[in-house]
Amino acid sequence: MDITEEESPLLAPMIHPQLPCVLFGKGGAGKSTLAAAVAMSLQTGAELVPGWRPSVRAPVLILDFEAISRRWDWTIKALAAGA
């Protein structure tokens, strides 16, 4: 069965169109940092995680029920600076 363009990953290997993506693991494992890098990649079209080049630019929604917005602001600024 061939995969259509609409079904191909937005960001291989983990972000597929029309499907949710959930990260889970122990605290401090880097889930939020990875989510921020993936979100920034999809928003900008830049490859932030080596080997994970976005196929398109797309809007992103992150739902985080633990962190405050300042934590996300700091993480995004750090990633943009190349941290």
Coordinates of N, CA and C in Angstrom, one line a residue:
M1 N 0.8 -1.2 0.0 CA 0.0 0.0 0.0 C 0.9 1.2 0.0
D2 N 0.7 2.1 -1.0 CA 1.5 3.3 -1.1 C 0.9 4.4 -0.1
I3 N 1.8 5.3 0.4 CA 1.4 6.4 1.2 C 1.2 7.6 0.3
T4 N 0.1 8.2 0.5 CA -0.2 9.5 -0.3 C 0.5 10.6 0.3
E5 N 0.6 11.7 -0.5 CA 1.3 12.9 0.0 C 0.6 13.4 1.3
E6 N -0.8 13.3 1.4 CA -1.5 13.8 2.5 C -1.2 12.9 3.8
E7 N -0.7 11.7 3.6 CA -0.4 10.8 4.7 C 1.1 10.8 5.1
S8 N 1.9 11.4 4.2 CA 3.3 11.3 4.5 C 3.7 12.2 5.7
P9 N 4.7 11.8 6.5 CA 5.0 12.5 7.7 C 5.3 14.0 7.5
L10 N 4.9 14.8 8.4 CA 5.2 16.3 8.3 C 6.7 16.4 8.8
L11 N 7.0 15.6 9.7 CA 8.4 15.6 10.3 C 8.7 14.2 10.7
A12 N 9.4 13.5 9.7 CA 9.7 12.1 9.9 C 10.8 12.0 11.1
P13 N 10.7 11.1 11.9 CA 9.9 9.9 11.9 C 8.6 10.0 12.8
M14 N 8.3 11.1 13.4 CA 7.3 11.1 14.4 C 6.0 11.9 14.2
I15 N 6.0 12.9 13.4 CA 4.8 13.8 13.3 C 4.1 13.5 11.9
H16 N 2.9 12.9 12.1 CA 2.1 12.6 10.9 C 0.8 13.4 10.9
P17 N 0.4 13.8 9.7 CA -0.8 14.7 9.6 C -2.1 14.0 10.1
Q18 N -2.9 14.8 10.7 CA -4.2 14.3 11.2 C -4.1 13.3 12.4
L19 N -2.9 13.2 13.0 CA -2.7 12.3 14.1 C -2.1 13.0 15.3
P20 N -2.6 12.8 16.5 CA -1.9 13.4 17.7 C -0.6 12.8 17.9
C21 N 0.3 13.5 18.6 CA 1.6 13.0 19.0 C 1.7 13.3 20.5
V22 N 2.0 12.3 21.2 CA 2.1 12.4 22.7 C 3.5 12.0 23.1
L23 N 4.2 12.8 23.9 CA 5.5 12.5 24.4 C 5.3 12.2 25.9
F24 N 5.8 11.1 26.4 CA 5.8 10.8 27.8 C 7.1 10.2 28.2
G25 N 7.4 10.3 29.5 CA 8.6 9.8 30.1 C 8.9 10.4 31.4
K26 N 10.0 10.1 32.0 CA 10.3 10.6 33.3 C 10.6 12.1 33.2
G27 N 10.4 12.7 34.4 CA 10.7 14.2 34.5 C 12.2 14.4 34.2
G28 N 12.5 15.5 33.5 CA 13.9 15.8 33.2 C 14.5 15.1 32.0
A29 N 13.6 14.3 31.3 CA 14.1 13.5 30.2 C 14.3 14.3 28.9
G30 N 13.7 15.5 28.8 CA 13.8 16.3 27.7 C 12.6 16.4 26.8
K31 N 11.5 15.9 27.3 CA 10.2 15.9 26.5 C 9.8 17.3 26.0
S32 N 9.9 18.3 26.9 CA 9.5 19.6 26.6 C 10.4 20.2 25.6
T33 N 11.7 20.0 25.8 CA 12.7 20.5 24.8 C 12.5 19.9 23.4
L34 N 12.3 18.6 23.4 CA 12.0 18.0 22.1 C 10.8 18.5 21.5
A35 N 9.7 18.7 22.2 CA 8.4 19.2 21.7 C 8.6 20.6 21.2
A36 N 9.4 21.4 21.9 CA 9.7 22.8 21.4 C 10.5 22.8 20.1
A37 N 11.4 21.9 20.0 CA 12.2 21.8 18.8 C 11.4 21.4 17.6
V38 N 10.5 20.4 17.9 CA 9.7 19.9 16.8 C 8.7 21.0 16.4
A39 N 8.1 21.7 17.3 CA 7.2 22.8 17.0 C 7.9 23.9 16.2
M40 N 9.1 24.3 16.7 CA 9.8 25.3 15.9 C 10.2 24.8 14.5
S41 N 10.5 23.6 14.4 CA 10.8 23.0 13.0 C 9.6 23.1 12.1
L42 N 8.5 22.7 12.6 CA 7.3 22.8 11.8 C 6.8 24.2 11.5
Q43 N 7.0 25.1 12.4 CA 6.6 26.5 12.2 C 7.6 27.2 11.2
T44 N 8.9 26.9 11.3 CA 9.8 27.7 10.5 C 10.3 26.9 9.3
G45 N 10.2 25.6 9.3 CA 10.7 24.8 8.2 C 12.2 24.4 8.4
A46 N 12.8 24.8 9.5 CA 14.2 24.6 9.8 C 14.4 23.2 10.4
E47 N 15.5 22.5 10.2 CA 15.8 21.3 10.8 C 16.5 21.5 12.1
L48 N 15.8 21.4 13.2 CA 16.4 21.7 14.5 C 16.9 20.4 15.2
V49 N 16.2 19.3 14.9 CA 16.7 18.0 15.4 C 17.4 17.3 14.2
P50 N 18.7 17.0 14.3 CA 19.4 16.5 13.2 C 18.7 15.2 12.6
G51 N 18.5 15.3 11.3 CA 17.8 14.2 10.6 C 16.3 14.3 10.5
W52 N 15.7 15.3 11.2 CA 14.3 15.4 11.2 C 14.0 16.7 10.5
R53 N 14.0 16.7 9.2 CA 13.7 17.8 8.3 C 12.2 17.9 8.0
P54 N 11.5 19.0 8.3 CA 10.1 19.1 8.0 C 9.8 19.1 6.5
S55 N 8.8 18.3 6.1 CA 8.4 18.3 4.7 C 7.6 19.5 4.3
V56 N 6.9 20.1 5.3 CA 6.1 21.3 5.1 C 6.2 22.2 6.3
R57 N 5.8 23.5 6.2 CA 5.6 24.3 7.4 C 4.1 24.1 7.8
A58 N 3.9 24.1 9.1 CA 2.5 23.8 9.6 C 2.3 24.5 10.9
P59 N 1.1 24.8 11.3 CA 0.8 25.3 12.6 C 0.9 24.2 13.6
V60 N 1.2 24.6 14.9 CA 1.4 23.6 15.9 C 0.6 24.0 17.2
L61 N 0.1 23.1 17.9 CA -0.6 23.3 19.2 C 0.1 22.4 20.2
I62 N 0.6 22.9 21.3 CA 1.2 22.2 22.3 C 0.3 22.3 23.6
L63 N -0.1 21.3 24.2 CA -0.8 21.3 25.4 C 0.1 20.8 26.5
D64 N 0.4 21.6 27.5 CA 1.3 21.2 28.6 C 0.6 21.6 29.8
F65 N 0.3 20.5 30.6 CA -0.5 20.7 31.8 C 0.4 20.8 33.1
E66 N 1.7 20.9 32.9 CA 2.6 21.0 34.0 C 3.4 22.3 34.0
A67 N 4.0 22.7 32.9 CA 4.9 23.9 32.9 C 4.1 25.2 32.7
I68 N 4.7 26.3 33.2 CA 4.2 27.6 33.0 C 4.7 28.2 31.7
S69 N 4.1 29.2 31.2 CA 4.5 29.8 29.9 C 5.9 30.3 29.9
R70 N 6.4 30.8 31.0 CA 7.8 31.3 31.0 C 8.8 30.2 30.7
R71 N 8.5 29.0 31.1 CA 9.4 27.9 30.9 C 9.5 27.6 29.4
W72 N 8.3 27.7 28.7 CA 8.3 27.5 27.2 C 9.0 28.7 26.5
D73 N 8.8 29.9 27.0 CA 9.5 31.0 26.4 C 11.0 30.8 26.5
W74 N 11.5 30.4 27.7 CA 12.9 30.2 27.9 C 13.4 29.1 27.0
T75 N 12.7 28.0 26.9 CA 13.2 26.9 26.0 C 13.2 27.3 24.6
I76 N 12.2 28.0 24.1 CA 12.2 28.4 22.7 C 13.3 29.4 22.4
K77 N 13.5 30.4 23.3 CA 14.6 31.3 23.1 C 16.0 30.6 23.1
A78 N 16.2 29.6 24.0 CA 17.4 28.9 24.0 C 17.6 28.1 22.7
L79 N 16.6 27.4 22.2 CA 16.7 26.7 21.0 C 17.0 27.6 19.8
A80 N 16.4 28.8 19.8 CA 16.6 29.8 18.7 C 18.0 30.3 18.7
A81 N 18.6 30.3 19.9 CA 20.0 30.8 20.1 C 21.0 29.7 19.7
G82 N 20.5 28.5 19.5 CA 21.4 27.4 19.2 C 21.8 26.5 20.3
A83 N 21.1 26.6 21.5 CA 21.5 25.8 22.7 C 21.2 24.4 22.5

